[in-house]
Amino acid sequence: MAKKNSTANKLDWEYAPSLEGTDHIQLKEKYDLYIGGKFVKPSSGKYFATTNPATGEKLADVAYGDESDVDKAVKAARKAYTEVWSKLSGKERGKYIYRIARIMQERARELAVIETLDAGKVIRESRDVDVPLACNHFFYYAGWADKLEYAFPNRKIESLGVAGQIIPWNFPILMAAWKIAPALAAGNTVVLKPAETTPLTALKLAEIFHDAGLPPGVVNIVTGYGDTGAAIVNHADVDKIAFTGSTGVGKIIQKAIAGTNKKATLELGGKSANIIMDDAPIDQAVEGIINGIFFNQGHVCCAGSRLFVQENVADEVIKKLKRRMDTLIVGNPLDKNTDVGAINSKEQLATIQKYIKLGISEGATMHQSRAKIPANGYYCAPTIFTDVAQSSTIVQEEIFGPVLTIQTFRTVDEVIQKANNTPFGLAAGVWSDKGSRVFNLTSKLKAGVVWANTYNKFDPTSPFGGYKESGYGREGGLHGLGAYVKLK
Ligand code: NAP
Ligand code: MG
């Protein structure tokens, strides 16, 4: 590490690059659909490219699965359900799921690097958060597979059948694990569609399922676009839809399955409040704000994208926040020093930039970090807006990028009212030294998860999900298992 200029601001450190190697990973040039335990060509013969958003370079071609491919996948899943998976004991199912978890652990480094390449997320997060948590979901639910009667005592438990699962691009392998692990533990089979821009780790998982000897058809991976997802939703022989994505698509899905027998869990958008009381440990809270919104480039459904600071500490918090923002390193996601990686796609970068312009035109005051931004690839500097109103578009709508709005408040009642005043209700954070204040706030905030003196912490044992337009149903923990069984 060398200091760039000893007379300059103390924060001007330049770190030597510390790149994670990519020699150990193997990517095929072309990926087919994984149906019935085999990689098969798409009926249309069409493929699309998945790229590395940090460079814009193509990583691989991936099959486009259409309605007829989805039909084949659902048929394979139904056959596997009827003939094999629903007949296995919980103990036997558990053995397969443990085996999957162990192979994922063995291949953790490879999975983390591929996730970083395909999604643009920083290696520190894919290596230390996404992949270990994904493994832990498989371990956790493997443990329930032979204990369902203890999970739901005195009830008759039945699996649902074929689960159609559709996931977004912000946590590709973790979202796949959240959905596949409880479905298999409860005795269901799966057809999963990853997002168009991040299909590679799901396809690597297909290889792992294969290596684990999972019976053919128990999990099928169909890559493609939105219409591939719609074909899963509309397929008559799918018993459950598990969707994570935008509120807009969630509403389309809800309409599509209305009047059918399909069960559903919808994990949708958010505009979560991070609340700093005047007795909070300010330095820790500033770290919490940074983690809440700049972690994973703000591509987090539960990102703490609205900051509420008690008026008498607002100047101090904002000053410290700006100072800390300036130390964040934006750049190559494969570099272990990078704090903020690449925006997932050109389209998402354009959306974020549109909101930043809108914020300025609405009269808010913008501050962006001084971080150097790479010339190629899709990047956005950490951005904060002060002088925003409760009615500002950037306060009300989900931006899904490293953009934070800051409002102040005087009383607890005022902040509860402001924090709850959005169509969403996914998560919230409260920072205070006083337990009674924390409990008062956490019980009145309309959010599925409320963190106290921390932010963005996840664990396979704890349920996650939203209120209002952030969706319904819970994933994780026992609640997440409950979403894959019929109780009689
Ligand atoms: P999205 O556009 O809704 O896409 C999500 C998934 O649905 C993708 O696989 C997408 O395929 C597919 N899809 C698109 N149109 C569809 C349709 N009509 N029917 C069925 N499937 C369809 O969301 P996104 O932009 O990828 O993800 C960001 C959103 O996810 C944000 O709003 C974020 O808050 C939310 N999210 C929520 C949670 C949570 O737990 N609540 C977690 C993570 C993310 P293509 O990729 O091919 O378009
Ligand atoms: Mg990609």
XYZ file of C-alpha atoms in Angstrom, residues 11-475:
465
model
C -8.082 9.412 2.634
C -6.146 9.292 -0.625
C -4.703 5.806 -0.197
C -4.075 3.714 -3.229
C -4.069 -0.027 -2.786
C -2.066 -2.381 -4.956
C -4.421 -4.700 -6.868
C -5.239 -7.990 -5.160
C -7.030 -9.961 -7.810
C -8.736 -13.271 -7.161
C -7.485 -15.829 -9.709
C -9.748 -17.140 -12.433
C -7.486 -19.923 -13.758
C -9.206 -22.566 -11.673
C -12.677 -22.065 -13.113
C -14.041 -23.793 -16.142
C -16.789 -22.327 -18.238
C -18.164 -24.014 -21.310
C -18.644 -21.888 -24.414
C -22.258 -22.934 -24.589
C -24.719 -24.102 -21.929
C -27.800 -26.192 -22.660
C -30.925 -26.635 -20.549
C -30.763 -29.088 -17.661
C -33.858 -31.261 -17.994
C -34.470 -34.793 -16.734
C -30.884 -35.131 -15.497
C -29.306 -34.235 -18.861
C -28.086 -31.123 -20.608
C -30.384 -30.841 -23.631
C -30.578 -28.444 -26.567
C -33.355 -25.854 -26.558
C -36.256 -26.581 -28.966
C -35.813 -23.201 -30.641
C -32.080 -23.744 -31.187
C -31.567 -20.233 -29.799
C -28.871 -19.127 -27.366
C -28.167 -15.787 -25.714
C -24.952 -14.355 -24.301
C -24.320 -13.761 -20.626
C -21.688 -11.112 -20.021
C -19.410 -9.844 -17.295
C -20.809 -6.432 -16.336
C -17.414 -5.343 -15.010
C -15.947 -5.476 -18.524
C -18.850 -5.980 -20.928
C -17.163 -9.183 -22.178
C -19.131 -12.296 -23.067
C -18.694 -15.219 -20.658
C -20.770 -17.906 -22.368
C -23.783 -18.583 -24.559
C -26.798 -19.896 -22.727
C -29.840 -21.742 -24.091
C -33.136 -19.912 -24.464
C -35.870 -22.164 -23.110
C -39.332 -21.593 -24.597
C -42.776 -22.870 -23.658
C -42.128 -26.323 -25.093
C -38.861 -26.644 -23.129
C -40.671 -25.578 -19.956
C -43.276 -28.237 -20.700
C -40.532 -30.880 -21.010
C -39.000 -29.707 -17.716
C -42.351 -29.816 -15.898
C -43.022 -33.314 -17.281
C -39.564 -34.455 -16.095
C -40.208 -32.923 -12.665
C -43.647 -34.582 -12.432
C -42.247 -37.987 -13.405
C -39.427 -37.645 -10.846
C -41.954 -36.560 -8.209
C -44.390 -39.408 -8.790
C -41.942 -42.204 -9.417
C -38.971 -41.376 -7.190
C -38.776 -38.323 -4.953
C -42.159 -38.484 -3.228
C -41.543 -42.164 -2.471
C -38.158 -41.655 -0.810
C -37.957 -41.401 2.955
C -37.003 -38.046 4.442
C -33.743 -39.580 5.565
C -32.841 -40.552 2.000
C -33.798 -37.112 0.649
C -31.664 -35.552 3.370
C -28.629 -37.578 2.277
C -28.833 -36.113 -1.230
C -29.231 -32.564 0.096
C -26.250 -32.947 2.462
C -24.212 -34.277 -0.426
C -25.132 -31.256 -2.547
C -24.137 -28.921 0.319
C -20.767 -30.636 0.732
C -19.933 -30.523 -2.988
C -20.901 -26.832 -3.019
C -18.488 -26.260 -0.133
C -15.724 -28.099 -1.945
C -16.333 -25.971 -5.033
C -16.985 -22.759 -3.091
C -14.091 -20.825 -4.580
C -15.116 -21.673 -8.119
C -18.753 -20.773 -7.432
C -17.765 -17.438 -5.871
C -15.571 -16.446 -8.804
C -18.216 -17.387 -11.367
C -20.849 -15.438 -9.406
C -18.580 -12.392 -9.360
C -17.845 -12.661 -13.085
C -21.468 -13.114 -14.107
C -23.161 -10.676 -11.706
C -20.520 -7.976 -11.071
C -20.700 -8.408 -7.302
C -17.501 -8.032 -5.318
C -15.531 -11.198 -4.622
C -15.409 -10.456 -0.890
C -19.197 -10.744 -0.789
C -19.660 -13.709 -3.108
C -16.821 -15.517 -1.297
C -17.757 -14.609 2.299
C -21.521 -14.120 2.125
C -23.379 -15.520 -0.884
C -21.712 -18.898 -1.372
C -21.323 -19.854 2.331
C -24.927 -18.828 2.992
C -26.125 -20.807 -0.028
C -24.266 -23.908 1.288
C -25.750 -23.311 4.735
C -29.278 -23.254 3.338
C -28.718 -26.731 1.898
C -27.207 -27.953 5.191
C -30.015 -26.406 7.219
C -32.873 -27.848 5.165
C -31.125 -31.223 4.795
C -31.455 -31.414 8.569
C -35.238 -30.984 8.393
C -35.855 -33.568 5.646
C -36.256 -36.504 8.089
C -37.831 -34.407 10.858
C -40.896 -32.958 9.157
C -43.194 -34.428 11.825
C -41.237 -32.444 14.436
C -41.359 -29.319 12.309
C -45.158 -29.555 12.132
C -46.202 -31.610 15.173
C -49.576 -33.366 15.207
C -50.235 -32.574 11.547
C -50.361 -34.780 8.492
C -47.722 -33.454 6.116
C -47.829 -33.753 2.355
C -45.479 -32.322 -0.244
C -46.988 -30.073 -2.921
C -45.625 -31.663 -6.114
C -43.808 -29.630 -8.766
C -42.484 -26.231 -7.711
C -41.808 -23.566 -10.369
C -39.150 -21.171 -9.118
C -38.131 -17.876 -10.710
C -35.217 -15.864 -9.374
C -33.583 -12.449 -9.963
C -30.007 -11.380 -10.708
C -28.946 -9.769 -7.454
C -28.174 -12.942 -5.424
C -28.246 -15.674 -8.090
C -26.808 -18.671 -6.214
C -28.261 -17.642 -2.869
C -31.772 -17.227 -4.295
C -31.462 -20.628 -5.999
C -30.479 -22.163 -2.635
C -33.292 -20.369 -0.766
C -35.758 -21.960 -3.141
C -34.372 -25.372 -4.066
C -33.240 -26.552 -0.594
C -36.594 -26.310 1.269
C -38.507 -27.611 -1.778
C -36.377 -30.787 -1.914
C -36.364 -31.289 1.855
C -40.165 -31.222 1.900
C -40.343 -33.768 -0.940
C -41.111 -31.585 -3.981
C -39.403 -31.492 -7.364
C -38.307 -28.289 -9.070
C -38.190 -26.328 -12.318
C -36.008 -23.245 -11.767
C -35.440 -20.273 -14.039
C -32.467 -18.031 -13.253
C -32.352 -14.401 -14.407
C -31.268 -13.682 -17.952
C -28.099 -11.813 -16.915
C -26.901 -14.290 -14.246
C -27.574 -17.899 -15.282
C -24.095 -19.372 -14.729
C -24.090 -20.385 -11.064
C -27.488 -22.079 -11.474
C -25.975 -24.071 -14.349
C -22.964 -24.912 -12.151
C -25.464 -26.083 -9.527
C -26.968 -28.357 -12.184
C -23.509 -29.948 -12.574
C -23.334 -30.348 -8.791
C -26.789 -31.988 -8.645
C -25.585 -34.340 -11.342
C -22.371 -35.151 -9.448
C -24.387 -35.696 -6.261
C -26.365 -38.371 -8.118
C -29.666 -36.554 -7.606
C -32.277 -38.637 -9.462
C -33.006 -37.253 -12.971
C -35.793 -34.654 -13.079
C -35.749 -33.775 -9.375
C -34.282 -30.365 -10.254
C -34.494 -28.919 -13.758
C -32.870 -25.642 -14.771
C -34.437 -23.766 -17.674
C -32.592 -20.613 -18.696
C -34.221 -17.866 -20.718
C -36.019 -14.545 -20.578
C -39.176 -13.265 -18.892
C -41.408 -15.330 -21.184
C -39.633 -18.494 -19.973
C -40.646 -17.488 -16.438
C -44.193 -16.770 -17.626
C -44.378 -20.243 -19.221
C -43.546 -21.770 -15.814
C -46.161 -19.613 -14.076
C -48.841 -20.532 -16.626
C -48.085 -24.252 -16.853
C -51.117 -26.207 -15.703
C -49.108 -28.951 -13.989
C -47.088 -26.693 -11.656
C -48.336 -26.816 -8.052
C -46.442 -23.909 -6.552
C -44.780 -20.735 -7.751
C -41.912 -19.264 -5.762
C -40.923 -15.923 -7.224
C -38.332 -13.356 -6.215
C -38.146 -10.225 -8.298
C -39.807 -6.914 -8.969
C -43.213 -5.898 -7.636
C -44.362 -5.286 -11.242
C -43.729 -8.881 -12.320
C -45.052 -10.120 -8.950
C -48.400 -8.489 -9.751
C -48.498 -10.093 -13.210
C -47.850 -13.492 -11.593
C -50.519 -12.953 -8.974
C -53.082 -12.204 -11.693
C -51.954 -15.177 -13.771
C -52.437 -17.691 -10.955
C -55.650 -16.205 -9.558
C -58.376 -18.840 -9.590
C -55.934 -21.742 -9.957
C -54.846 -24.194 -7.280
C -51.263 -22.960 -7.363
C -49.725 -21.930 -4.083
C -47.367 -18.958 -4.210
C -44.710 -17.076 -2.326
C -43.719 -13.695 -3.725
C -40.586 -11.892 -2.537
C -40.727 -8.474 -4.161
C -39.226 -4.996 -4.033
C -38.435 -2.737 -1.113
C -37.605 0.778 0.036
C -36.375 0.044 3.497
C -35.783 2.621 6.238
C -32.604 2.786 8.292
C -33.328 4.880 11.397
C -30.603 6.561 13.485
C -31.694 7.847 16.913
C -29.623 10.519 18.672
C -28.360 8.046 21.297
C -27.026 5.605 18.664
C -23.331 4.703 18.530
C -22.719 7.044 15.592
C -19.591 5.468 14.105
C -21.173 2.011 14.124
C -24.358 3.439 12.675
C -22.423 5.072 9.825
C -20.882 1.659 9.018
C -24.409 0.225 9.138
C -25.683 2.826 6.685
C -22.772 2.112 4.318
C -23.386 -1.625 4.573
C -27.151 -1.134 4.231
C -27.048 0.697 0.899
C -23.651 0.236 -0.753
C -23.309 -3.517 -0.018
C -23.762 -5.378 -3.304
C -24.030 -2.043 -5.207
C -27.412 -1.464 -3.584
C -28.757 -4.447 -5.558
C -30.427 -5.714 -2.416
C -34.189 -6.030 -2.107
C -33.921 -5.056 1.576
C -31.281 -2.323 1.038
C -31.499 0.471 3.619
C -32.211 2.970 0.855
C -34.000 5.587 3.000
C -32.024 7.006 5.895
C -33.833 8.780 8.736
C -31.560 10.647 11.165
C -32.711 12.383 14.327
C -32.317 16.098 13.698
C -29.863 16.896 16.507
C -27.272 14.389 15.205
C -27.954 14.804 11.481
C -25.009 17.129 10.749
C -22.566 14.807 12.482
C -23.948 11.672 10.809
C -23.956 13.206 7.315
C -20.424 14.567 7.731
C -19.103 11.178 8.853
C -21.085 9.388 6.152
C -19.611 11.557 3.378
C -16.130 11.007 4.752
C -16.633 7.248 4.868
C -18.165 7.196 1.361
C -15.012 8.808 0.021
C -12.924 5.877 1.231
C -15.011 3.289 -0.643
C -13.231 1.660 -3.546
C -15.375 1.270 -6.653
C -14.017 -1.021 -9.331
C -13.039 -4.495 -10.433
C -15.262 -6.906 -8.482
C -12.529 -9.565 -8.613
C -10.207 -7.324 -6.571
C -10.338 -8.214 -2.869
C -9.987 -4.521 -1.960
C -13.084 -3.463 -3.894
C -16.054 -2.295 -1.831
C -18.516 -1.467 -4.617
C -18.482 -3.609 -7.755
C -20.228 -3.375 -11.097
C -23.887 -2.612 -11.714
C -25.461 -5.816 -13.009
C -26.351 -4.628 -16.515
C -26.351 -1.661 -18.848
C -30.137 -1.443 -18.447
C -29.943 -1.348 -14.651
C -27.236 1.340 -14.796
C -29.492 3.419 -17.070
C -32.366 3.007 -14.573
C -30.179 4.170 -11.675
C -28.873 7.130 -13.686
C -32.441 8.079 -14.604
C -33.346 8.227 -10.892
C -30.224 10.262 -10.063
C -31.193 12.838 -12.724
C -34.757 12.834 -11.428
C -33.532 13.473 -7.881
C -31.605 16.504 -9.060
C -34.537 17.809 -11.102
C -36.837 17.354 -8.086
C -34.593 19.806 -6.214
C -32.678 17.411 -3.954
C -29.000 17.999 -3.127
C -26.722 15.259 -4.425
C -23.347 14.162 -3.112
C -21.325 11.428 -4.803
C -18.224 9.717 -3.471
C -14.891 10.770 -4.965
C -14.112 7.192 -5.966
C -12.391 6.666 -9.294
C -14.753 4.894 -11.682
C -13.315 2.419 -14.234
C -13.592 3.527 -17.853
C -15.144 0.254 -19.074
C -17.986 -1.754 -17.613
C -21.062 -0.545 -15.739
C -20.334 1.417 -12.564
C -22.086 3.966 -10.383
C -20.459 6.044 -7.653
C -22.069 5.789 -4.192
C -24.617 8.599 -4.122
C -26.604 10.336 -1.382
C -29.434 12.849 -1.625
C -30.350 15.335 1.091
C -33.143 17.962 0.922
C -35.656 15.363 -0.200
C -39.371 15.398 0.591
C -41.471 12.451 1.677
C -43.268 12.765 -1.678
C -40.058 12.836 -3.805
C -40.002 10.091 -6.406
C -36.529 9.007 -5.251
C -37.929 8.546 -1.714
C -40.958 6.567 -2.844
C -39.671 4.304 -5.637
C -37.184 1.466 -5.492
C -33.957 2.469 -7.301
C -32.045 -0.793 -6.771
C -28.628 0.827 -6.893
C -26.123 2.599 -4.578
C -28.364 5.619 -4.016
C -29.475 6.762 -0.563
C -32.002 9.439 0.385
C -31.596 11.191 3.741
C -34.409 12.709 5.793
C -34.433 14.003 9.343
C -37.001 13.665 12.120
C -37.588 14.976 15.629
C -39.832 12.435 17.394
C -40.270 8.680 17.389
C -43.892 8.969 16.220
C -42.809 11.124 13.303
C -40.184 8.643 12.109
C -42.550 5.664 12.433
C -45.094 7.462 10.291
C -42.519 8.478 7.685
C -40.793 5.083 7.605
C -44.096 3.263 7.088
C -45.260 5.683 4.422
C -44.326 3.707 1.282
C -46.097 0.956 -0.642
C -43.325 -1.451 0.469
C -42.525 -3.185 3.754
C -39.562 -5.504 3.396
C -37.002 -4.507 6.031
C -35.876 -1.759 8.380
C -32.959 -0.912 10.660
C -32.998 0.839 14.017
C -29.917 2.300 15.711
C -30.234 3.239 19.374
C -28.512 2.533 22.660
C -31.805 2.097 24.478
C -33.542 -1.294 24.395
C -37.027 0.080 25.046
C -36.711 2.506 22.134
C -35.572 -0.301 19.879
C -38.500 -2.549 20.887
C -40.989 0.274 20.526
C -39.792 1.003 16.981
C -39.387 -2.604 15.876
C -42.939 -3.420 16.929
C -44.420 -0.476 15.014
C -42.459 -0.620 11.769
C -44.380 -2.429 9.049
C -41.515 -4.488 7.721
C -40.884 -8.230 7.488
C -37.390 -7.979 8.982
C -36.208 -5.314 11.419
C -32.544 -5.233 12.377
C -31.387 -3.466 15.538
C -27.894 -1.943 15.601
C -26.914 -3.947 12.537
C -28.079 -4.312 8.936
C -28.224 -6.881 6.120
C -27.636 -9.914 8.299
C -29.003 -13.214 7.027
C -29.235 -16.694 8.448
C -30.864 -19.861 7.093
C -32.804 -20.343 10.323
C -34.574 -16.994 10.243
C -37.562 -16.263 8.021
C -37.445 -13.458 5.454
C -40.276 -11.795 3.545
C -42.376 -8.702 3.152
C -45.459 -6.707 4.057
C -47.637 -4.829 1.551
C -46.185 -4.597 -1.983
C -42.987 -6.322 -0.852
C -44.820 -9.600 -1.269
C -46.183 -12.432 0.806
C -45.000 -15.690 2.284
C -41.690 -16.296 4.020
C -38.470 -17.986 2.965
